[in-house]
Amino acid sequence: MTGQLDRPFDAGLQTERTALAWQRTILASSVGFLLASRLLMKLVGIPGVLVAAAGLLAAVALFLVGHRRYRQVHTILVTSTSDRVPLATAAPLAVWALVVCALGLVGLVSAIVLAVQR
Amino acid sequence: MPKPSLCWGGTNRGTWARLLEWCRDGERMSGSNQPGRRYPKRVYGVGTEPDARFTLANERTFLAWIRTSLALIAAGVALEAFNLPIAPEFRLSASLLLIALGVLAPIQAWFGWMTIERALRNAQPLPTPHLAGPIGIGVGIAGVLLAIGILLP
């Protein structure tokens, strides 16, 4: 059973590529939240840092969720006989789209505040 | 036989160990991943399972749009956060335009993912990414605005 689980599902390494795409996205998001925390600290002080810290925690949580997602999909695919099997839920995708949208709105307000301050 | 705990574990099954175990677990299927209980019902309640490779490619497309959004937001905010020598009106309008596009991109990401996954499940032609054109044109306009702002005395 271990040997079977250790082999990739396909030669194109699709599941692995998807896992890496999640990691790239989480990395980019973390950079975004770090920059947001620096900017918000300058604009609103400590509450801004807390908002950005919450975003960073969400990114860490998403990293763990993304890894588990890869493990589940990988196990499903290597242990089934067909390629057309149910994979994972899309809840993490919806959640992250909302989080990034919210970060964008925060950025919008920040840009307006920065312009007004000049 | 449970492994001995790591330095921070108080017991053999401390929180960190359990978290690591949860995160590496491929065998015990999550409740939310059960075929009948996946979100959203609007997608997974119709059609039949497509080839896994297409589903995974769709997921990577979603993630690419999210990264595009982050880049647009970062660029827009950076234009205002650093006191760049660009005419203020043009700089602000380009900045707000880029950030607004960065807010639109996750919408394209999610709804694009949903409509594509549904089309895959129903064996229908794939839909076009509707917001891709506007976002591309918007970035072009922002570039023109910045060019004018830089060139103005």
PDB file of C-alpha atoms in Angstrom:
ATOM      1  CA  MET A   1       0.000   0.000   0.000  1.00  0.00           C
ATOM      2  CA  THR A   2       2.846   2.393   0.828  1.00  0.00           C
ATOM      3  CA  GLY A   3       4.511   1.771  -2.526  1.00  0.00           C
ATOM      4  CA  GLN A   4       1.296   2.487  -4.348  1.00  0.00           C
ATOM      5  CA  LEU A   5       0.738   5.743  -2.477  1.00  0.00           C
ATOM      6  CA  ASP A   6       4.295   6.900  -3.099  1.00  0.00           C
ATOM      7  CA  ARG A   7       3.970   6.931  -6.881  1.00  0.00           C
ATOM      8  CA  PRO A   8       2.501  10.032  -8.574  1.00  0.00           C
ATOM      9  CA  PHE A   9      -0.955   9.693 -10.047  1.00  0.00           C
ATOM     10  CA  ASP A  10       0.129  10.589 -13.558  1.00  0.00           C
ATOM     11  CA  ALA A  11       3.258  11.318 -15.551  1.00  0.00           C
ATOM     12  CA  GLY A  12       2.194  14.939 -15.935  1.00  0.00           C
ATOM     13  CA  LEU A  13       2.336  15.365 -12.148  1.00  0.00           C
ATOM     14  CA  GLN A  14      -0.965  17.237 -12.234  1.00  0.00           C
ATOM     15  CA  THR A  15      -1.718  16.886  -8.538  1.00  0.00           C
ATOM     16  CA  GLU A  16       1.787  17.992  -7.617  1.00  0.00           C
ATOM     17  CA  ARG A  17       1.547  20.992  -9.931  1.00  0.00           C
ATOM     18  CA  THR A  18      -1.727  21.964  -8.334  1.00  0.00           C
ATOM     19  CA  ALA A  19      -0.209  21.673  -4.864  1.00  0.00           C
ATOM     20  CA  LEU A  20       2.666  23.918  -5.922  1.00  0.00           C
ATOM     21  CA  ALA A  21       0.212  26.410  -7.426  1.00  0.00           C
ATOM     22  CA  TRP A  22      -1.525  26.577  -4.039  1.00  0.00           C
ATOM     23  CA  GLN A  23       1.833  27.220  -2.359  1.00  0.00           C
ATOM     24  CA  ARG A  24       2.719  29.974  -4.832  1.00  0.00           C
ATOM     25  CA  THR A  25      -0.640  31.603  -4.251  1.00  0.00           C
ATOM     26  CA  ILE A  26      -0.301  31.400  -0.474  1.00  0.00           C
ATOM     27  CA  LEU A  27       3.196  32.879  -0.693  1.00  0.00           C
ATOM     28  CA  ALA A  28       1.974  35.774  -2.823  1.00  0.00           C
ATOM     29  CA  SER A  29      -0.939  36.304  -0.445  1.00  0.00           C
ATOM     30  CA  SER A  30       1.379  36.341   2.571  1.00  0.00           C
ATOM     31  CA  VAL A  31       3.543  38.977   0.943  1.00  0.00           C
ATOM     32  CA  GLY A  32       0.369  40.966   0.307  1.00  0.00           C
ATOM     33  CA  PHE A  33      -0.689  40.747   3.955  1.00  0.00           C
ATOM     34  CA  LEU A  34       2.797  41.689   5.183  1.00  0.00           C
ATOM     35  CA  LEU A  35       2.804  44.781   2.972  1.00  0.00           C
ATOM     36  CA  ALA A  36      -0.726  45.561   4.131  1.00  0.00           C
ATOM     37  CA  SER A  37       0.342  45.321   7.773  1.00  0.00           C
ATOM     38  CA  ARG A  38       3.210  47.744   7.221  1.00  0.00           C
ATOM     39  CA  LEU A  39       0.955  50.188   5.401  1.00  0.00           C
ATOM     40  CA  LEU A  40      -1.941  49.901   7.818  1.00  0.00           C
ATOM     41  CA  MET A  41       0.339  50.388  10.798  1.00  0.00           C
ATOM     42  CA  LYS A  42       1.391  53.696   9.286  1.00  0.00           C
ATOM     43  CA  LEU A  43      -2.232  54.663   8.584  1.00  0.00           C
ATOM     44  CA  VAL A  44      -4.300  53.403  11.513  1.00  0.00           C
ATOM     45  CA  GLY A  45      -1.822  51.983  14.005  1.00  0.00           C
ATOM     46  CA  ILE A  46      -2.352  48.758  15.925  1.00  0.00           C
ATOM     47  CA  PRO A  47      -5.855  47.790  14.631  1.00  0.00           C
ATOM     48  CA  GLY A  48      -4.412  47.699  11.131  1.00  0.00           C
ATOM     49  CA  VAL A  49      -1.662  45.345  12.193  1.00  0.00           C
ATOM     50  CA  LEU A  50      -4.254  43.044  13.773  1.00  0.00           C
ATOM     51  CA  VAL A  51      -6.230  42.928  10.537  1.00  0.00           C
ATOM     52  CA  ALA A  52      -3.141  42.009   8.576  1.00  0.00           C
ATOM     53  CA  ALA A  53      -2.089  39.454  11.197  1.00  0.00           C
ATOM     54  CA  ALA A  54      -5.488  37.804  10.832  1.00  0.00           C
ATOM     55  CA  GLY A  55      -4.837  37.585   7.108  1.00  0.00           C
ATOM     56  CA  LEU A  56      -1.457  35.992   7.715  1.00  0.00           C
ATOM     57  CA  LEU A  57      -3.018  33.423  10.037  1.00  0.00           C
ATOM     58  CA  ALA A  58      -5.571  32.691   7.335  1.00  0.00           C
ATOM     59  CA  ALA A  59      -2.710  32.145   4.887  1.00  0.00           C
ATOM     60  CA  VAL A  60      -1.057  29.685   7.268  1.00  0.00           C
ATOM     61  CA  ALA A  61      -4.367  27.866   7.698  1.00  0.00           C
ATOM     62  CA  LEU A  62      -4.787  27.745   3.935  1.00  0.00           C
ATOM     63  CA  PHE A  63      -1.320  26.237   3.607  1.00  0.00           C
ATOM     64  CA  LEU A  64      -2.312  23.366   5.899  1.00  0.00           C
ATOM     65  CA  VAL A  65      -5.644  22.974   4.118  1.00  0.00           C
ATOM     66  CA  GLY A  66      -3.880  22.987   0.760  1.00  0.00           C
ATOM     67  CA  HIS A  67      -1.454  20.280   1.834  1.00  0.00           C
ATOM     68  CA  ARG A  68      -4.240  18.073   3.141  1.00  0.00           C
ATOM     69  CA  ARG A  69      -6.132  18.685  -0.085  1.00  0.00           C
ATOM     70  CA  TYR A  70      -3.170  17.432  -2.080  1.00  0.00           C
ATOM     71  CA  ARG A  71      -2.831  14.333   0.129  1.00  0.00           C
ATOM     72  CA  GLN A  72      -6.545  13.533  -0.187  1.00  0.00           C
ATOM     73  CA  VAL A  73      -6.718  14.019  -3.953  1.00  0.00           C
ATOM     74  CA  HIS A  74      -3.476  12.100  -4.460  1.00  0.00           C
ATOM     75  CA  THR A  75      -4.736   9.169  -2.386  1.00  0.00           C
ATOM     76  CA  ILE A  76      -8.105   9.152  -4.161  1.00  0.00           C
ATOM     77  CA  LEU A  77      -6.462   9.119  -7.582  1.00  0.00           C
ATOM     78  CA  VAL A  78      -3.763   6.504  -6.995  1.00  0.00           C
ATOM     79  CA  THR A  79      -6.147   4.111  -5.280  1.00  0.00           C
ATOM     80  CA  SER A  80      -8.949   4.260  -7.840  1.00  0.00           C
ATOM     81  CA  THR A  81      -9.129   2.534 -11.186  1.00  0.00           C
ATOM     82  CA  SER A  82     -10.653   5.392 -13.144  1.00  0.00           C
ATOM     83  CA  ASP A  83      -9.578   8.980 -13.769  1.00  0.00           C
ATOM     84  CA  ARG A  84     -13.131  10.207 -13.410  1.00  0.00           C
ATOM     85  CA  VAL A  85     -13.614  10.157  -9.662  1.00  0.00           C
ATOM     86  CA  PRO A  86     -14.910  12.783  -7.228  1.00  0.00           C
ATOM     87  CA  LEU A  87     -12.101  14.914  -5.852  1.00  0.00           C
ATOM     88  CA  ALA A  88     -12.250  17.654  -3.208  1.00  0.00           C
ATOM     89  CA  THR A  89     -14.703  20.380  -2.258  1.00  0.00           C
ATOM     90  CA  ALA A  90     -14.287  23.891  -3.621  1.00  0.00           C
ATOM     91  CA  ALA A  91     -14.868  25.652  -0.304  1.00  0.00           C
ATOM     92  CA  PRO A  92     -11.198  26.764   0.118  1.00  0.00           C
ATOM     93  CA  LEU A  93     -11.348  28.379  -3.326  1.00  0.00           C
ATOM     94  CA  ALA A  94     -14.462  30.392  -2.519  1.00  0.00           C
ATOM     95  CA  VAL A  95     -13.051  31.458   0.855  1.00  0.00           C
ATOM     96  CA  TRP A  96      -9.762  32.608  -0.621  1.00  0.00           C
ATOM     97  CA  ALA A  97     -11.438  34.548  -3.443  1.00  0.00           C
ATOM     98  CA  LEU A  98     -13.392  36.435  -0.766  1.00  0.00           C
ATOM     99  CA  VAL A  99     -10.269  37.045   1.347  1.00  0.00           C
ATOM    100  CA  VAL A 100      -8.325  38.464  -1.606  1.00  0.00           C
ATOM    101  CA  CYS A 101     -11.327  40.592  -2.623  1.00  0.00           C
ATOM    102  CA  ALA A 102     -11.431  41.981   0.919  1.00  0.00           C
ATOM    103  CA  LEU A 103      -7.683  42.681   0.800  1.00  0.00           C
ATOM    104  CA  GLY A 104      -8.268  44.573  -2.439  1.00  0.00           C
ATOM    105  CA  LEU A 105     -10.982  46.705  -0.863  1.00  0.00           C
ATOM    106  CA  VAL A 106      -8.660  47.477   2.052  1.00  0.00           C
ATOM    107  CA  GLY A 107      -6.019  48.465  -0.493  1.00  0.00           C
ATOM    108  CA  LEU A 108      -8.513  50.701  -2.296  1.00  0.00           C
ATOM    109  CA  VAL A 109      -9.408  52.564   0.877  1.00  0.00           C
ATOM    110  CA  SER A 110      -5.713  52.820   1.823  1.00  0.00           C
ATOM    111  CA  ALA A 111      -4.785  54.337  -1.533  1.00  0.00           C
ATOM    112  CA  ILE A 112      -7.546  56.940  -1.204  1.00  0.00           C
ATOM    113  CA  VAL A 113      -6.463  57.788   2.349  1.00  0.00           C
ATOM    114  CA  LEU A 114      -2.837  58.074   1.280  1.00  0.00           C
ATOM    115  CA  ALA A 115      -3.780  60.396  -1.587  1.00  0.00           C
ATOM    116  CA  VAL A 116      -5.962  62.564   0.635  1.00  0.00           C
ATOM    117  CA  GLN A 117      -3.159  62.857   3.178  1.00  0.00           C
ATOM    118  CA  ARG A 118      -0.831  64.378   0.608  1.00  0.00           C
TER     119      ARG A 118
ATOM    120  CA  MET B   1       2.576   2.300  19.304  1.00  0.00           C
ATOM    121  CA  PRO B   2       2.333   6.112  19.472  1.00  0.00           C
ATOM    122  CA  LYS B   3       5.569   7.955  18.755  1.00  0.00           C
ATOM    123  CA  PRO B   4       7.194   9.949  21.584  1.00  0.00           C
ATOM    124  CA  SER B   5       6.085  13.572  21.598  1.00  0.00           C
ATOM    125  CA  LEU B   6       8.205  16.367  20.160  1.00  0.00           C
ATOM    126  CA  CYS B   7       9.758  18.978  22.413  1.00  0.00           C
ATOM    127  CA  TRP B   8       6.599  21.039  22.661  1.00  0.00           C
ATOM    128  CA  GLY B   9       4.137  18.193  23.068  1.00  0.00           C
ATOM    129  CA  GLY B  10       2.930  17.583  26.572  1.00  0.00           C
ATOM    130  CA  THR B  11       1.367  14.282  25.684  1.00  0.00           C
ATOM    131  CA  ASN B  12       1.975  11.744  22.962  1.00  0.00           C
ATOM    132  CA  ARG B  13      -0.823  13.277  20.911  1.00  0.00           C
ATOM    133  CA  GLY B  14      -0.138  16.979  21.502  1.00  0.00           C
ATOM    134  CA  THR B  15      -1.869  19.640  19.413  1.00  0.00           C
ATOM    135  CA  TRP B  16       1.026  20.129  17.001  1.00  0.00           C
ATOM    136  CA  ALA B  17       1.378  16.429  16.386  1.00  0.00           C
ATOM    137  CA  ARG B  18      -2.322  16.134  15.756  1.00  0.00           C
ATOM    138  CA  LEU B  19      -2.284  19.125  13.425  1.00  0.00           C
ATOM    139  CA  LEU B  20       0.600  17.668  11.440  1.00  0.00           C
ATOM    140  CA  GLU B  21      -1.197  14.343  11.273  1.00  0.00           C
ATOM    141  CA  TRP B  22      -4.392  15.983  10.062  1.00  0.00           C
ATOM    142  CA  CYS B  23      -2.527  17.934   7.447  1.00  0.00           C
ATOM    143  CA  ARG B  24      -0.729  14.862   6.058  1.00  0.00           C
ATOM    144  CA  ASP B  25      -3.770  12.614   6.132  1.00  0.00           C
ATOM    145  CA  GLY B  26      -4.838  11.417   2.747  1.00  0.00           C
ATOM    146  CA  GLU B  27      -6.653   8.292   3.836  1.00  0.00           C
ATOM    147  CA  ARG B  28      -9.441   9.542   6.068  1.00  0.00           C
ATOM    148  CA  MET B  29     -11.703  11.510   3.752  1.00  0.00           C
ATOM    149  CA  SER B  30     -12.984  14.817   5.135  1.00  0.00           C
ATOM    150  CA  GLY B  31     -16.720  15.094   5.586  1.00  0.00           C
ATOM    151  CA  SER B  32     -16.745  18.086   3.292  1.00  0.00           C
ATOM    152  CA  ASN B  33     -14.966  16.094   0.569  1.00  0.00           C
ATOM    153  CA  GLN B  34     -17.620  13.368   0.466  1.00  0.00           C
ATOM    154  CA  PRO B  35     -18.877  13.266  -3.116  1.00  0.00           C
ATOM    155  CA  GLY B  36     -22.398  14.239  -2.180  1.00  0.00           C
ATOM    156  CA  ARG B  37     -21.458  17.037   0.220  1.00  0.00           C
ATOM    157  CA  ARG B  38     -18.997  19.102  -1.781  1.00  0.00           C
ATOM    158  CA  TYR B  39     -19.462  22.851  -2.081  1.00  0.00           C
ATOM    159  CA  PRO B  40     -20.965  24.287  -4.253  1.00  0.00           C
ATOM    160  CA  LYS B  41     -24.021  22.183  -4.969  1.00  0.00           C
ATOM    161  CA  ARG B  42     -24.601  24.239  -8.080  1.00  0.00           C
ATOM    162  CA  VAL B  43     -21.510  22.645  -9.582  1.00  0.00           C
ATOM    163  CA  TYR B  44     -21.216  19.239  -7.983  1.00  0.00           C
ATOM    164  CA  GLY B  45     -24.939  18.526  -8.091  1.00  0.00           C
ATOM    165  CA  VAL B  46     -25.046  18.376 -11.890  1.00  0.00           C
ATOM    166  CA  GLY B  47     -23.413  16.244 -14.539  1.00  0.00           C
ATOM    167  CA  THR B  48     -20.794  13.535 -14.060  1.00  0.00           C
ATOM    168  CA  GLU B  49     -17.202  13.555 -12.875  1.00  0.00           C
ATOM    169  CA  PRO B  50     -14.819  14.888 -15.513  1.00  0.00           C
ATOM    170  CA  ASP B  51     -11.276  13.620 -16.031  1.00  0.00           C
ATOM    171  CA  ALA B  52      -9.351  14.596 -12.901  1.00  0.00           C
ATOM    172  CA  ARG B  53      -6.689  16.320 -14.967  1.00  0.00           C
ATOM    173  CA  PHE B  54      -9.211  18.878 -16.241  1.00  0.00           C
ATOM    174  CA  THR B  55     -10.495  19.574 -12.761  1.00  0.00           C
ATOM    175  CA  LEU B  56      -6.956  20.101 -11.511  1.00  0.00           C
ATOM    176  CA  ALA B  57      -6.147  22.370 -14.445  1.00  0.00           C
ATOM    177  CA  ASN B  58      -9.270  24.405 -13.667  1.00  0.00           C
ATOM    178  CA  GLU B  59      -8.090  24.766 -10.081  1.00  0.00           C
ATOM    179  CA  ARG B  60      -4.688  26.019 -11.255  1.00  0.00           C
ATOM    180  CA  THR B  61      -6.430  28.568 -13.495  1.00  0.00           C
ATOM    181  CA  PHE B  62      -8.359  29.845 -10.486  1.00  0.00           C
ATOM    182  CA  LEU B  63      -5.139  30.196  -8.517  1.00  0.00           C
ATOM    183  CA  ALA B  64      -3.490  32.047 -11.399  1.00  0.00           C
ATOM    184  CA  TRP B  65      -6.295  34.613 -11.389  1.00  0.00           C
ATOM    185  CA  ILE B  66      -5.866  35.038  -7.621  1.00  0.00           C
ATOM    186  CA  ARG B  67      -2.154  35.704  -8.064  1.00  0.00           C
ATOM    187  CA  THR B  68      -2.984  38.188 -10.823  1.00  0.00           C
ATOM    188  CA  SER B  69      -5.305  39.961  -8.431  1.00  0.00           C
ATOM    189  CA  LEU B  70      -2.592  40.167  -5.755  1.00  0.00           C
ATOM    190  CA  ALA B  71      -0.121  41.620  -8.242  1.00  0.00           C
ATOM    191  CA  LEU B  72      -2.636  44.242  -9.399  1.00  0.00           C
ATOM    192  CA  ILE B  73      -3.507  45.252  -5.833  1.00  0.00           C
ATOM    193  CA  ALA B  74       0.164  45.473  -4.860  1.00  0.00           C
ATOM    194  CA  ALA B  75       1.000  47.577  -7.917  1.00  0.00           C
ATOM    195  CA  GLY B  76      -1.922  49.941  -7.295  1.00  0.00           C
ATOM    196  CA  VAL B  77      -1.118  50.440  -3.631  1.00  0.00           C
ATOM    197  CA  ALA B  78       2.610  50.854  -4.298  1.00  0.00           C
ATOM    198  CA  LEU B  79       1.886  53.700  -6.704  1.00  0.00           C
ATOM    199  CA  GLU B  80       0.354  55.708  -3.875  1.00  0.00           C
ATOM    200  CA  ALA B  81       2.435  54.438  -0.971  1.00  0.00           C
ATOM    201  CA  PHE B  82       5.736  55.605  -2.408  1.00  0.00           C
ATOM    202  CA  ASN B  83       5.953  59.271  -3.284  1.00  0.00           C
ATOM    203  CA  LEU B  84       6.710  58.731  -6.941  1.00  0.00           C
ATOM    204  CA  PRO B  85       7.452  61.686  -9.237  1.00  0.00           C
ATOM    205  CA  ILE B  86       4.279  61.275 -11.301  1.00  0.00           C
ATOM    206  CA  ALA B  87       1.573  63.891 -11.798  1.00  0.00           C
ATOM    207  CA  PRO B  88      -0.782  63.287  -8.816  1.00  0.00           C
ATOM    208  CA  GLU B  89      -4.093  63.034 -10.702  1.00  0.00           C
ATOM    209  CA  PHE B  90      -2.729  60.511 -13.189  1.00  0.00           C
ATOM    210  CA  ARG B  91      -0.958  58.556 -10.470  1.00  0.00           C
ATOM    211  CA  LEU B  92      -4.079  58.329  -8.309  1.00  0.00           C
ATOM    212  CA  SER B  93      -6.360  57.367 -11.169  1.00  0.00           C
ATOM    213  CA  ALA B  94      -3.942  54.673 -12.351  1.00  0.00           C
ATOM    214  CA  SER B  95      -3.576  53.417  -8.791  1.00  0.00           C
ATOM    215  CA  LEU B  96      -7.326  53.218  -8.163  1.00  0.00           C
ATOM    216  CA  LEU B  97      -7.876  51.610 -11.551  1.00  0.00           C
ATOM    217  CA  LEU B  98      -5.293  48.907 -10.876  1.00  0.00           C
ATOM    218  CA  ILE B  99      -6.666  48.167  -7.411  1.00  0.00           C
ATOM    219  CA  ALA B 100     -10.220  48.033  -8.766  1.00  0.00           C
ATOM    220  CA  LEU B 101      -9.051  45.514 -11.376  1.00  0.00           C
ATOM    221  CA  GLY B 102      -7.413  43.618  -8.529  1.00  0.00           C
ATOM    222  CA  VAL B 103     -10.811  43.422  -6.840  1.00  0.00           C
ATOM    223  CA  LEU B 104     -12.439  42.210 -10.071  1.00  0.00           C
ATOM    224  CA  ALA B 105      -9.929  39.435 -10.710  1.00  0.00           C
ATOM    225  CA  PRO B 106     -11.032  37.163  -7.810  1.00  0.00           C
ATOM    226  CA  ILE B 107     -14.601  37.501  -9.129  1.00  0.00           C
ATOM    227  CA  GLN B 108     -13.399  36.210 -12.488  1.00  0.00           C
ATOM    228  CA  ALA B 109     -11.421  33.544 -10.639  1.00  0.00           C
ATOM    229  CA  TRP B 110     -14.399  32.145  -8.745  1.00  0.00           C
ATOM    230  CA  PHE B 111     -17.155  32.492 -11.351  1.00  0.00           C
ATOM    231  CA  GLY B 112     -14.802  31.363 -14.088  1.00  0.00           C
ATOM    232  CA  TRP B 113     -13.969  28.277 -12.016  1.00  0.00           C
ATOM    233  CA  MET B 114     -17.667  27.572 -11.408  1.00  0.00           C
ATOM    234  CA  THR B 115     -18.815  27.906 -15.008  1.00  0.00           C
ATOM    235  CA  ILE B 116     -15.848  25.914 -16.338  1.00  0.00           C
ATOM    236  CA  GLU B 117     -16.325  23.103 -13.831  1.00  0.00           C
ATOM    237  CA  ARG B 118     -20.024  22.921 -14.684  1.00  0.00           C
ATOM    238  CA  ALA B 119     -19.235  22.826 -18.391  1.00  0.00           C
ATOM    239  CA  LEU B 120     -16.710  20.029 -17.761  1.00  0.00           C
ATOM    240  CA  ARG B 121     -19.280  18.042 -15.813  1.00  0.00           C
ATOM    241  CA  ASN B 122     -21.959  18.538 -18.498  1.00  0.00           C
ATOM    242  CA  ALA B 123     -19.542  17.855 -21.369  1.00  0.00           C
ATOM    243  CA  GLN B 124     -20.270  21.244 -22.881  1.00  0.00           C
ATOM    244  CA  PRO B 125     -17.939  23.720 -24.601  1.00  0.00           C
ATOM    245  CA  LEU B 126     -15.893  25.714 -22.128  1.00  0.00           C
ATOM    246  CA  PRO B 127     -17.073  29.290 -21.467  1.00  0.00           C
ATOM    247  CA  THR B 128     -14.868  32.295 -22.150  1.00  0.00           C
ATOM    248  CA  PRO B 129     -13.359  34.243 -19.230  1.00  0.00           C
ATOM    249  CA  HIS B 130     -15.647  37.253 -19.388  1.00  0.00           C
ATOM    250  CA  LEU B 131     -13.595  39.631 -17.256  1.00  0.00           C
ATOM    251  CA  ALA B 132     -10.278  38.875 -18.912  1.00  0.00           C
ATOM    252  CA  GLY B 133     -10.808  41.432 -21.674  1.00  0.00           C
ATOM    253  CA  PRO B 134     -11.858  44.302 -19.393  1.00  0.00           C
ATOM    254  CA  ILE B 135      -9.032  43.563 -16.974  1.00  0.00           C
ATOM    255  CA  GLY B 136      -6.482  43.512 -19.782  1.00  0.00           C
ATOM    256  CA  ILE B 137      -7.809  46.717 -21.297  1.00  0.00           C
ATOM    257  CA  GLY B 138      -7.880  48.326 -17.870  1.00  0.00           C
ATOM    258  CA  VAL B 139      -4.217  47.506 -17.290  1.00  0.00           C
ATOM    259  CA  GLY B 140      -3.435  49.062 -20.676  1.00  0.00           C
ATOM    260  CA  ILE B 141      -5.321  52.225 -19.728  1.00  0.00           C
ATOM    261  CA  ALA B 142      -3.460  52.388 -16.424  1.00  0.00           C
ATOM    262  CA  GLY B 143      -0.210  52.168 -18.339  1.00  0.00           C
ATOM    263  CA  VAL B 144      -1.234  55.034 -20.605  1.00  0.00           C
ATOM    264  CA  LEU B 145      -2.249  57.130 -17.591  1.00  0.00           C
ATOM    265  CA  LEU B 146       1.106  56.497 -15.961  1.00  0.00           C
ATOM    266  CA  ALA B 147       2.974  57.317 -19.145  1.00  0.00           C
ATOM    267  CA  ILE B 148       1.168  60.647 -19.407  1.00  0.00           C
ATOM    268  CA  GLY B 149       1.762  61.317 -15.714  1.00  0.00           C
ATOM    269  CA  ILE B 150       5.469  60.631 -16.049  1.00  0.00           C
ATOM    270  CA  LEU B 151       5.866  62.744 -19.153  1.00  0.00           C
ATOM    271  CA  LEU B 152       3.962  65.761 -17.864  1.00  0.00           C
ATOM    272  CA  PRO B 153       6.263  68.421 -16.416  1.00  0.00           C
TER     273      PRO B 153
END
